[in-house]
MMTF fields as JSON, N, C-alpha, C and O atoms, coordinates in Angstrom:
{
  "mmtfVersion": "1.0.0",
  "mmtfProducer": "UNKNOWN",
  "numBonds": 395,
  "numAtoms": 396,
  "numGroups": 99,
  "numChains": 1,
  "numModels": 1,
  "chainsPerModel": [1],
  "groupsPerChain": [99],
  "chainIdList": ["A"],
  "bondAtomList": [4, 2, 8, 6, 12, 10, 16, 14, 20, 18, 24, 22, 28, 26, 32, 30, 36, 34, 40, 38, 44, 42, 48, 46, 52, 50, 56, 54, 60, 58, 64, 62, 68, 66, 72, 70, 76, 74, 80, 78, 84, 82, 88, 86, 92, 90, 96, 94, 100, 98, 104, 102, 108, 106, 112, 110, 116, 114, 120, 118, 124, 122, 128, 126, 132, 130, 136, 134, 140, 138, 144, 142, 148, 146, 152, 150, 156, 154, 160, 158, 164, 162, 168, 166, 172, 170, 176, 174, 180, 178, 184, 182, 188, 186, 192, 190, 196, 194, 200, 198, 204, 202, 208, 206, 212, 210, 216, 214, 220, 218, 224, 222, 228, 226, 232, 230, 236, 234, 240, 238, 244, 242, 248, 246, 252, 250, 256, 254, 260, 258, 264, 262, 268, 266, 272, 270, 276, 274, 280, 278, 284, 282, 288, 286, 292, 290, 296, 294, 300, 298, 304, 302, 308, 306, 312, 310, 316, 314, 320, 318, 324, 322, 328, 326, 332, 330, 336, 334, 340, 338, 344, 342, 348, 346, 352, 350, 356, 354, 360, 358, 364, 362, 368, 366, 372, 370, 376, 374, 380, 378, 384, 382, 388, 386, 392, 390],
  "bondOrderList": [1, 1, 1, 1, 1, 1, 1, 1, 1, 1, 1, 1, 1, 1, 1, 1, 1, 1, 1, 1, 1, 1, 1, 1, 1, 1, 1, 1, 1, 1, 1, 1, 1, 1, 1, 1, 1, 1, 1, 1, 1, 1, 1, 1, 1, 1, 1, 1, 1, 1, 1, 1, 1, 1, 1, 1, 1, 1, 1, 1, 1, 1, 1, 1, 1, 1, 1, 1, 1, 1, 1, 1, 1, 1, 1, 1, 1, 1, 1, 1, 1, 1, 1, 1, 1, 1, 1, 1, 1, 1, 1, 1, 1, 1, 1, 1, 1, 1],
  "groupList": [{"groupName": "MET", "atomNameList": ["N", "CA", "C", "O"], "elementList": ["N", "C", "C", "O"], "formalChargeList": [0, 0, 0, 0], "bondAtomList": [1, 0, 2, 1, 3, 2], "bondOrderList": [1, 1, 2], "singleLetterCode": "M", "chemCompType": "L-PEPTIDE LINKING"}, {"groupName": "GLN", "atomNameList": ["N", "CA", "C", "O"], "elementList": ["N", "C", "C", "O"], "formalChargeList": [0, 0, 0, 0], "bondAtomList": [1, 0, 2, 1, 3, 2], "bondOrderList": [1, 1, 2], "singleLetterCode": "Q", "chemCompType": "L-PEPTIDE LINKING"}, {"groupName": "HIS", "atomNameList": ["N", "CA", "C", "O"], "elementList": ["N", "C", "C", "O"], "formalChargeList": [0, 0, 0, 0], "bondAtomList": [1, 0, 2, 1, 3, 2], "bondOrderList": [1, 1, 2], "singleLetterCode": "H", "chemCompType": "L-PEPTIDE LINKING"}, {"groupName": "GLU", "atomNameList": ["N", "CA", "C", "O"], "elementList": ["N", "C", "C", "O"], "formalChargeList": [0, 0, 0, 0], "bondAtomList": [1, 0, 2, 1, 3, 2], "bondOrderList": [1, 1, 2], "singleLetterCode": "E", "chemCompType": "L-PEPTIDE LINKING"}, {"groupName": "ILE", "atomNameList": ["N", "CA", "C", "O"], "elementList": ["N", "C", "C", "O"], "formalChargeList": [0, 0, 0, 0], "bondAtomList": [1, 0, 2, 1, 3, 2], "bondOrderList": [1, 1, 2], "singleLetterCode": "I", "chemCompType": "L-PEPTIDE LINKING"}, {"groupName": "SER", "atomNameList": ["N", "CA", "C", "O"], "elementList": ["N", "C", "C", "O"], "formalChargeList": [0, 0, 0, 0], "bondAtomList": [1, 0, 2, 1, 3, 2], "bondOrderList": [1, 1, 2], "singleLetterCode": "S", "chemCompType": "L-PEPTIDE LINKING"}, {"groupName": "ALA", "atomNameList": ["N", "CA", "C", "O"], "elementList": ["N", "C", "C", "O"], "formalChargeList": [0, 0, 0, 0], "bondAtomList": [1, 0, 2, 1, 3, 2], "bondOrderList": [1, 1, 2], "singleLetterCode": "A", "chemCompType": "L-PEPTIDE LINKING"}, {"groupName": "VAL", "atomNameList": ["N", "CA", "C", "O"], "elementList": ["N", "C", "C", "O"], "formalChargeList": [0, 0, 0, 0], "bondAtomList": [1, 0, 2, 1, 3, 2], "bondOrderList": [1, 1, 2], "singleLetterCode": "V", "chemCompType": "L-PEPTIDE LINKING"}, {"groupName": "ASP", "atomNameList": ["N", "CA", "C", "O"], "elementList": ["N", "C", "C", "O"], "formalChargeList": [0, 0, 0, 0], "bondAtomList": [1, 0, 2, 1, 3, 2], "bondOrderList": [1, 1, 2], "singleLetterCode": "D", "chemCompType": "L-PEPTIDE LINKING"}, {"groupName": "LEU", "atomNameList": ["N", "CA", "C", "O"], "elementList": ["N", "C", "C", "O"], "formalChargeList": [0, 0, 0, 0], "bondAtomList": [1, 0, 2, 1, 3, 2], "bondOrderList": [1, 1, 2], "singleLetterCode": "L", "chemCompType": "L-PEPTIDE LINKING"}, {"groupName": "PHE", "atomNameList": ["N", "CA", "C", "O"], "elementList": ["N", "C", "C", "O"], "formalChargeList": [0, 0, 0, 0], "bondAtomList": [1, 0, 2, 1, 3, 2], "bondOrderList": [1, 1, 2], "singleLetterCode": "F", "chemCompType": "L-PEPTIDE LINKING"}, {"groupName": "ARG", "atomNameList": ["N", "CA", "C", "O"], "elementList": ["N", "C", "C", "O"], "formalChargeList": [0, 0, 0, 0], "bondAtomList": [1, 0, 2, 1, 3, 2], "bondOrderList": [1, 1, 2], "singleLetterCode": "R", "chemCompType": "L-PEPTIDE LINKING"}, {"groupName": "LYS", "atomNameList": ["N", "CA", "C", "O"], "elementList": ["N", "C", "C", "O"], "formalChargeList": [0, 0, 0, 0], "bondAtomList": [1, 0, 2, 1, 3, 2], "bondOrderList": [1, 1, 2], "singleLetterCode": "K", "chemCompType": "L-PEPTIDE LINKING"}, {"groupName": "TYR", "atomNameList": ["N", "CA", "C", "O"], "elementList": ["N", "C", "C", "O"], "formalChargeList": [0, 0, 0, 0], "bondAtomList": [1, 0, 2, 1, 3, 2], "bondOrderList": [1, 1, 2], "singleLetterCode": "Y", "chemCompType": "L-PEPTIDE LINKING"}, {"groupName": "GLY", "atomNameList": ["N", "CA", "C", "O"], "elementList": ["N", "C", "C", "O"], "formalChargeList": [0, 0, 0, 0], "bondAtomList": [1, 0, 2, 1, 3, 2], "bondOrderList": [1, 1, 2], "singleLetterCode": "G", "chemCompType": "PEPTIDE LINKING"}, {"groupName": "THR", "atomNameList": ["N", "CA", "C", "O"], "elementList": ["N", "C", "C", "O"], "formalChargeList": [0, 0, 0, 0], "bondAtomList": [1, 0, 2, 1, 3, 2], "bondOrderList": [1, 1, 2], "singleLetterCode": "T", "chemCompType": "L-PEPTIDE LINKING"}, {"groupName": "PRO", "atomNameList": ["N", "CA", "C", "O"], "elementList": ["N", "C", "C", "O"], "formalChargeList": [0, 0, 0, 0], "bondAtomList": [1, 0, 2, 1, 3, 2], "bondOrderList": [1, 1, 2], "singleLetterCode": "P", "chemCompType": "L-PEPTIDE LINKING"}, {"groupName": "ASN", "atomNameList": ["N", "CA", "C", "O"], "elementList": ["N", "C", "C", "O"], "formalChargeList": [0, 0, 0, 0], "bondAtomList": [1, 0, 2, 1, 3, 2], "bondOrderList": [1, 1, 2], "singleLetterCode": "N", "chemCompType": "L-PEPTIDE LINKING"}],
  "groupTypeList": [0, 1, 2, 3, 3, 4, 5, 6, 7, 7, 6, 8, 9, 6, 3, 10, 11, 5, 6, 9, 8, 1, 7, 12, 5, 13, 6, 6, 6, 8, 8, 9, 6, 6, 1, 2, 10, 14, 12, 9, 14, 8, 4, 7, 14, 7, 14, 14, 15, 10, 15, 14, 7, 11, 8, 15, 9, 11, 14, 5, 9, 8, 12, 9, 9, 16, 2, 7, 8, 1, 9, 7, 6, 6, 9, 17, 6, 6, 7, 12, 15, 15, 15, 3, 15, 8, 6, 3, 6, 6, 0, 17, 9, 14, 6, 7, 8, 14, 11],
  "groupIdList": [1, 2, 3, 4, 5, 6, 7, 8, 9, 10, 11, 12, 13, 14, 15, 16, 17, 18, 19, 20, 21, 22, 23, 24, 25, 26, 27, 28, 29, 30, 31, 32, 33, 34, 35, 36, 37, 38, 39, 40, 41, 42, 43, 44, 45, 46, 47, 48, 49, 50, 51, 52, 53, 54, 55, 56, 57, 58, 59, 60, 61, 62, 63, 64, 65, 66, 67, 68, 69, 70, 71, 72, 73, 74, 75, 76, 77, 78, 79, 80, 81, 82, 83, 84, 85, 86, 87, 88, 89, 90, 91, 92, 93, 94, 95, 96, 97, 98, 99],
  "secStructList": [7, 7, 2, 2, 2, 2, 2, 2, 2, 2, 2, 2, 2, 2, 2, 2, 2, 2, 2, 2, 2, 2, 2, 2, 2, 2, 2, 2, 7, 7, 1, 1, 7, 4, 4, 4, 4, 2, 2, 2, 2, 2, 2, 2, 6, 2, 2, 2, 2, 2, 2, 2, 2, 2, 2, 2, 2, 2, 2, 2, 2, 2, 2, 2, 2, 2, 2, 2, 2, 2, 2, 2, 2, 2, 2, 2, 2, 2, 2, 2, 2, 2, 2, 2, 2, 2, 2, 2, 2, 2, 2, 2, 2, 2, 2, 2, 2, 6, 7],
  "xCoordList": [0.844, 0.0, 0.887, 1.962, 0.429, 1.165, 0.752, -0.101, 1.362, 0.979, 1.122, 0.277, 2.196, 2.43, 1.324, 0.853, 0.92, -0.124, -1.469, -2.195, -1.784, -3.041, -2.996, -3.988, -1.865, -1.724, -1.878, -2.433, -1.39, -1.55, -3.023, -3.482, -3.765, -5.203, -5.901, -6.772, -5.527, -6.113, -5.808, -6.681, -4.581, -4.211, -5.024, -5.466, -5.214, -6.034, -7.476, -8.1, -7.997, -9.368, -9.476, -10.478, -8.458, -8.461, -8.445, -9.11, -7.688, -7.659, -9.02, -9.509, -9.621, -10.959, -11.954, -12.811, -11.851, -12.743, -12.589, -13.571, -11.36, -11.092, -11.729, -12.297, -11.63, -12.255, -13.773, -14.415, -14.338, -15.784, -16.193, -17.258, -15.345, -15.62, -15.679, -16.518, -14.776, -14.784, -16.051, -16.635, -16.481, -17.713, -18.897, -19.795, -18.888, -19.98, -20.024, -21.102, -18.862, -18.814, -19.382, -20.126, -19.035, -19.559, -21.082, -21.811, -21.544, -22.983, -23.757, -24.931, -23.11, -23.784, -23.853, -24.665, -23.005, -23.007, -24.278, -24.728, -24.825, -26.036, -25.719, -26.534, -24.517, -24.126, -24.759, -24.718, -25.329, -26.043, -27.398, -27.484, -28.422, -29.773, -30.66, -30.255, -31.86, -32.779, -32.969, -33.021, -33.073, -33.335, -32.164, -32.346, -30.979, -29.824, -29.844, -29.023, -30.744, -30.812, -31.676, -31.775, -32.294, -33.043, -34.323, -34.831, -34.832, -36.115, -36.047, -36.972, -34.954, -34.812, -34.803, -35.384, -34.132, -34.138, -35.524, -35.861, -36.33, -37.718, -38.505, -39.298, -38.275, -39.026, -38.706, -39.61, -37.439, -37.063, -36.963, -36.828, -37.026, -37.036, -35.676, -35.584, -34.6, -33.266, -32.925, -32.218, -33.429, -33.138, -33.67, -32.966, -34.903, -35.492, -34.806, -34.627, -34.421, -33.715, -32.369, -31.999, -31.639, -30.353, -30.502, -29.753, -31.472, -31.694, -32.019, -31.539, -32.831, -33.17, -31.957, -31.778, -31.12, -29.901, -28.951, -28.369, -28.798, -27.925, -28.399, -27.595, -29.7, -30.238, -30.077, -29.816, -30.233, -30.019, -28.563, -28.271, -27.648, -26.224, -25.933, -25.195, -26.512, -26.321, -26.771, -26.058, -27.953, -28.478, -27.619, -27.387, -27.147, -26.293, -24.985, -24.521, -24.396, -23.145, -23.362, -22.52, -24.476, -24.779, -24.877, -24.512, -25.366, -25.467, -24.118, -23.787, -23.34, -22.091, -20.972, -20.258, -20.812, -19.651, -19.49, -18.365, -20.539, -20.344, -19.851, -19.096, -20.271, -19.818, -18.329, -17.595, -17.9, -16.478, -15.673, -14.618, -16.163, -15.478, -15.374, -14.334, -16.45, -16.446, -15.473, -14.787, -15.413, -14.494, -13.047, -12.236, -12.724, -11.368, -11.019, -9.92, -11.941, -11.692, -11.504, -10.628, -12.316, -12.205, -10.879, -10.234, -10.473, -9.185, -8.028, -7.072, -8.101, -7.058, -6.972, -5.88, -8.123, -8.148, -7.596, -6.878, -7.932, -7.429, -5.915, -5.233, -5.392, -3.941, -3.27, -2.262, -3.819, -3.244, -3.268, -2.269, -4.404, -4.546, -3.614, -2.942, -3.569, -2.712, -1.235, -0.418, -0.886, 0.51, 0.905, 1.981, 0.035, 0.304, 0.361, 1.214, -0.547, -0.572, 0.683, 1.274, 1.087, 2.307, 3.529, 4.404, 3.587, 4.718, 4.733, 5.791, 3.557, 3.473, 3.853, 4.552, 3.39, 3.73, 5.231, 5.833, 5.832, 7.28, 8.027, 9.025, 7.546, 8.177, 8.043, 8.999, 6.866, 6.645, 7.492, 8.055, 7.584, 8.427, 9.883, 10.628, 10.287, 11.664, 11.93, 13.019, 10.932, 11.086, 11.224, 11.996, 10.458, 10.512, 11.862, 12.435, 12.363, 13.658, 14.824, 15.964, 14.564, 15.602, 16.328, 17.463, 15.688, 16.353, 16.035, 16.495],
  "yCoordList": [-1.181, 0.0, 1.24, 1.252, 2.257, 3.517, 4.423, 5.298, 4.201, 4.902, 6.417, 7.174, 6.85, 8.286, 8.947, 10.036, 8.272, 8.838, 8.907, 9.895, 7.863, 7.85, 8.917, 9.608, 9.051, 10.086, 11.476, 12.377, 11.649, 12.934, 13.201, 14.338, 12.156, 12.309, 12.711, 13.58, 12.09, 12.437, 13.896, 14.616, 14.331, 15.722, 16.672, 17.727, 16.292, 17.112, 17.193, 18.253, 16.073, 16.081, 16.952, 17.64, 16.922, 17.769, 19.246, 20.073, 19.568, 20.947, 21.33, 22.441, 20.386, 20.604, 20.841, 21.718, 20.073, 20.217, 21.6, 22.231, 22.057, 23.386, 24.466, 25.435, 24.29, 25.24, 25.235, 26.284, 24.053, 23.962, 24.686, 25.299, 24.609, 25.351, 26.851, 27.561, 27.322, 28.75, 29.119, 30.175, 28.256, 28.505, 28.509, 29.344, 27.568, 27.505, 28.769, 29.289, 29.259, 30.503, 31.661, 32.485, 31.723, 32.784, 32.654, 33.638, 31.428, 31.205, 31.455, 31.823, 31.259, 31.444, 32.916, 33.3, 33.725, 35.15, 35.807, 35.531, 36.653, 37.362, 38.801, 39.705, 38.999, 40.361, 40.832, 42.023, 39.933, 40.312, 39.609, 38.386, 40.387, 39.848, 40.522, 41.485, 40.007, 40.503, 42.012, 42.679, 42.556, 43.992, 44.855, 46.044, 44.281, 45.042, 45.301, 46.071, 44.688, 44.886, 46.093, 46.443, 46.721, 47.949, 47.775, 46.667, 48.908, 48.929, 48.121, 47.374, 48.269, 47.503, 46.001, 45.203, 45.644, 44.246, 43.743, 42.598, 44.598, 44.236, 44.051, 43.118, 44.944, 44.906, 43.64, 42.957, 43.342, 42.179, 40.894, 39.81, 41.0, 39.811, 39.207, 38.083, 39.943, 39.384, 39.093, 38.131, 39.926, 39.698, 38.369, 37.616, 38.083, 36.803, 35.626, 34.572, 35.812, 34.751, 34.477, 33.323, 35.545, 35.39, 34.649, 33.717, 35.07, 34.433, 32.95, 32.115, 32.624, 31.222, 30.401, 29.278, 30.964, 30.256, 30.087, 29.019, 31.151, 31.076, 30.0, 29.226, 29.954, 28.955, 27.54, 26.602, 27.392, 26.08, 25.659, 24.497, 26.613, 26.322, 25.887, 24.927, 26.593, 26.213, 24.777, 23.991, 24.446, 23.092, 22.037, 20.964, 22.346, 21.401, 21.165, 20.03, 22.225, 22.083, 21.298, 20.486, 21.535, 20.78, 19.285, 18.463, 18.934, 17.52, 16.971, 15.817, 17.797, 17.341, 17.141, 16.14, 18.064, 18.042, 16.75, 16.263, 16.174, 14.897, 13.774, 12.903, 13.793, 12.773, 12.944, 11.963, 14.188, 14.441, 13.985, 13.37, 14.282, 13.837, 12.315, 11.77, 11.639, 10.174, 9.633, 8.641, 10.277, 9.843, 9.995, 9.09, 11.121, 11.338, 10.314, 9.76, 10.065, 9.082, 7.681, 6.939, 7.32, 5.993, 5.844, 4.799, 6.873, 6.806, 6.739, 5.996, 7.498, 7.423, 6.023, 5.492, 5.43, 4.067, 3.068, 2.139, 3.257, 2.351, 2.449, 1.432, 3.661, 3.843, 3.171, 2.484, 3.362, 2.762, 1.24, 0.577, 0.697, -0.753, -1.347, -2.345, -0.745, -1.297, -1.122, -1.973, -0.046, 0.14, -0.95, -1.537, -1.22, -2.285, -3.646, -4.47, -3.886, -5.163, -5.338, -6.418, -4.277, -4.358, -4.621, -5.404, -3.965, -4.178, -5.609, -6.231, -6.13, -7.516, -8.501, -9.481, -8.239, -9.117, -9.094, -10.138, -7.926, -7.83, -8.59, -9.253, -8.497, -9.215, -10.731, -11.478, -11.171, -12.601, -13.111, -14.203, -12.316, -12.717, -12.775, -13.651, -11.837, -11.849, -13.087, -13.658, -13.51, -14.699, -15.947, -16.855, -15.975, -17.134, -17.175, -18.248, -16.02, -15.945, -16.13, -16.27, -16.133, -16.302, -15.02, -15.053, -13.889, -12.592, -12.149, -11.092],
  "zCoordList": [0.0, 0.0, 0.0, 0.599, -0.664, -0.747, 0.424, 0.273, 1.576, 2.791, 2.657, 3.135, 2.004, 1.876, 1.048, 1.376, -0.028, -0.881, -0.153, -0.265, 0.58, 1.334, 2.428, 2.661, 3.088, 4.104, 3.485, 4.113, 2.263, 1.564, 1.272, 1.378, 0.905, 0.662, 1.955, 1.947, 3.051, 4.35, 4.69, 5.176, 4.438, 4.699, 3.813, 4.267, 2.552, 1.643, 2.131, 2.076, 2.606, 3.13, 4.383, 4.579, 5.216, 6.409, 6.007, 6.632, 4.971, 4.463, 3.875, 4.077, 3.144, 2.589, 3.712, 3.606, 4.78, 5.935, 6.555, 6.946, 6.637, 7.175, 6.287, 6.79, 4.986, 4.053, 4.217, 4.157, 4.423, 4.643, 5.927, 5.989, 6.944, 8.182, 7.913, 8.468, 7.054, 6.706, 5.945, 6.187, 5.026, 4.281, 5.246, 5.139, 6.188, 7.159, 8.018, 8.307, 8.423, 9.207, 8.405, 8.937, 7.132, 6.277, 6.149, 6.266, 5.907, 5.722, 7.01, 6.968, 8.146, 9.429, 9.833, 10.675, 9.232, 9.574, 9.049, 7.937, 9.848, 9.442, 9.036, 9.221, 8.478, 8.122, 6.811, 6.501, 6.058, 4.842, 4.867, 4.756, 5.012, 5.104, 4.06, 3.408, 3.918, 2.9, 2.975, 1.941, 4.175, 4.301, 3.821, 3.562, 3.7, 3.241, 1.73, 1.232, 1.013, -0.429, -0.802, -1.978, 0.18, -0.032, -0.826, -1.0, -1.305, -2.011, -3.3, -3.617, -4.044, -5.284, -4.99, -5.725, -3.903, -3.49, -3.182, -3.482, -2.585, -2.305, -3.599, -3.731, -4.539, -5.799, -6.601, -7.084, -6.733, -7.549, -6.726, -7.292, -5.431, -4.579, -4.317, -3.823, -4.641, -4.481, -3.016, -2.715, -2.118, -0.703, -0.215, 0.458, -0.551, -0.147, -0.814, -0.203, -2.08, -2.803, -2.142, -1.923, -1.826, -1.164, 0.156, 0.449, 0.939, 2.239, 2.069, 2.836, 1.067, 0.813, 0.418, 0.89, -0.453, -0.88, 0.298, 0.487, 1.093, 2.264, 3.235, 3.754, 3.476, 4.401, 3.853, 4.607, 2.542, 1.916, 2.059, 2.343, 1.86, 2.033, 3.462, 3.689, 4.419, 5.826, 6.072, 6.696, 5.579, 5.765, 5.092, 5.65, 3.888, 3.158, 3.897, 3.998, 4.409, 5.157, 6.447, 6.83, 7.11, 8.33, 8.042, 8.883, 6.86, 6.479, 6.011, 6.285, 5.306, 4.709, 5.724, 5.664, 6.641, 7.527, 8.322, 8.434, 8.874, 9.576, 8.649, 9.081, 7.392, 6.441, 6.115, 6.0, 5.97, 5.729, 6.944, 6.794, 8.137, 9.361, 9.414, 9.782, 9.046, 9.047, 8.003, 8.247, 6.851, 5.802, 6.25, 6.053, 6.846, 7.336, 8.412, 8.41, 9.319, 10.382, 9.806, 10.252, 8.825, 8.205, 7.469, 7.557, 6.751, 6.052, 7.043, 6.823, 8.118, 9.145, 9.739, 9.942, 10.016, 10.561, 9.555, 9.926, 8.285, 7.244, 7.113, 6.979, 7.152, 7.074, 8.261, 8.098, 9.448, 10.657, 10.562, 10.843, 10.169, 10.086, 9.035, 9.297, 7.858, 6.802, 7.137, 6.784, 7.804, 8.216, 9.205, 9.091, 10.175, 11.147, 10.469, 10.796, 9.522, 8.804, 7.965, 7.937, 7.283, 6.477, 7.347, 6.977, 8.502, 9.414, 9.927, 10.015, 10.265, 10.748, 9.649, 9.903, 8.424, 7.297, 7.041, 6.787, 7.104, 6.9, 7.983, 7.702, 9.233, 10.334, 10.118, 10.328, 9.703, 9.472, 8.315, 8.386, 7.246, 6.125, 6.541, 6.103, 7.391, 7.904, 8.731, 8.669, 9.514, 10.348, 9.478, 9.787, 8.382, 7.466, 6.771, 6.578, 6.401, 5.725, 6.682, 6.238, 7.987, 8.984, 9.317, 9.793, 9.073, 9.365, 10.762, 11.195]
}
């Protein structure tokens, strides 16, 4: 198994998770709301549309983040298990070879 490559994927996923946290913080901020779009926003409905999209993003992130956490944990466990298995196999092969 290519432990270094898998570890790099885990590191990339951790970075992705961190980026998602930043997106979630942005989506959770109430610094831009429907009323900030003014009269024109009221007329064309952009404020309500923005709020709806923001709320949908919040909900999507709330659903996604636990799955990303589970994926990172599963990959970490897989790397640990395969590293231990490879080490044990190498030790057993060494014993057979008389090393």
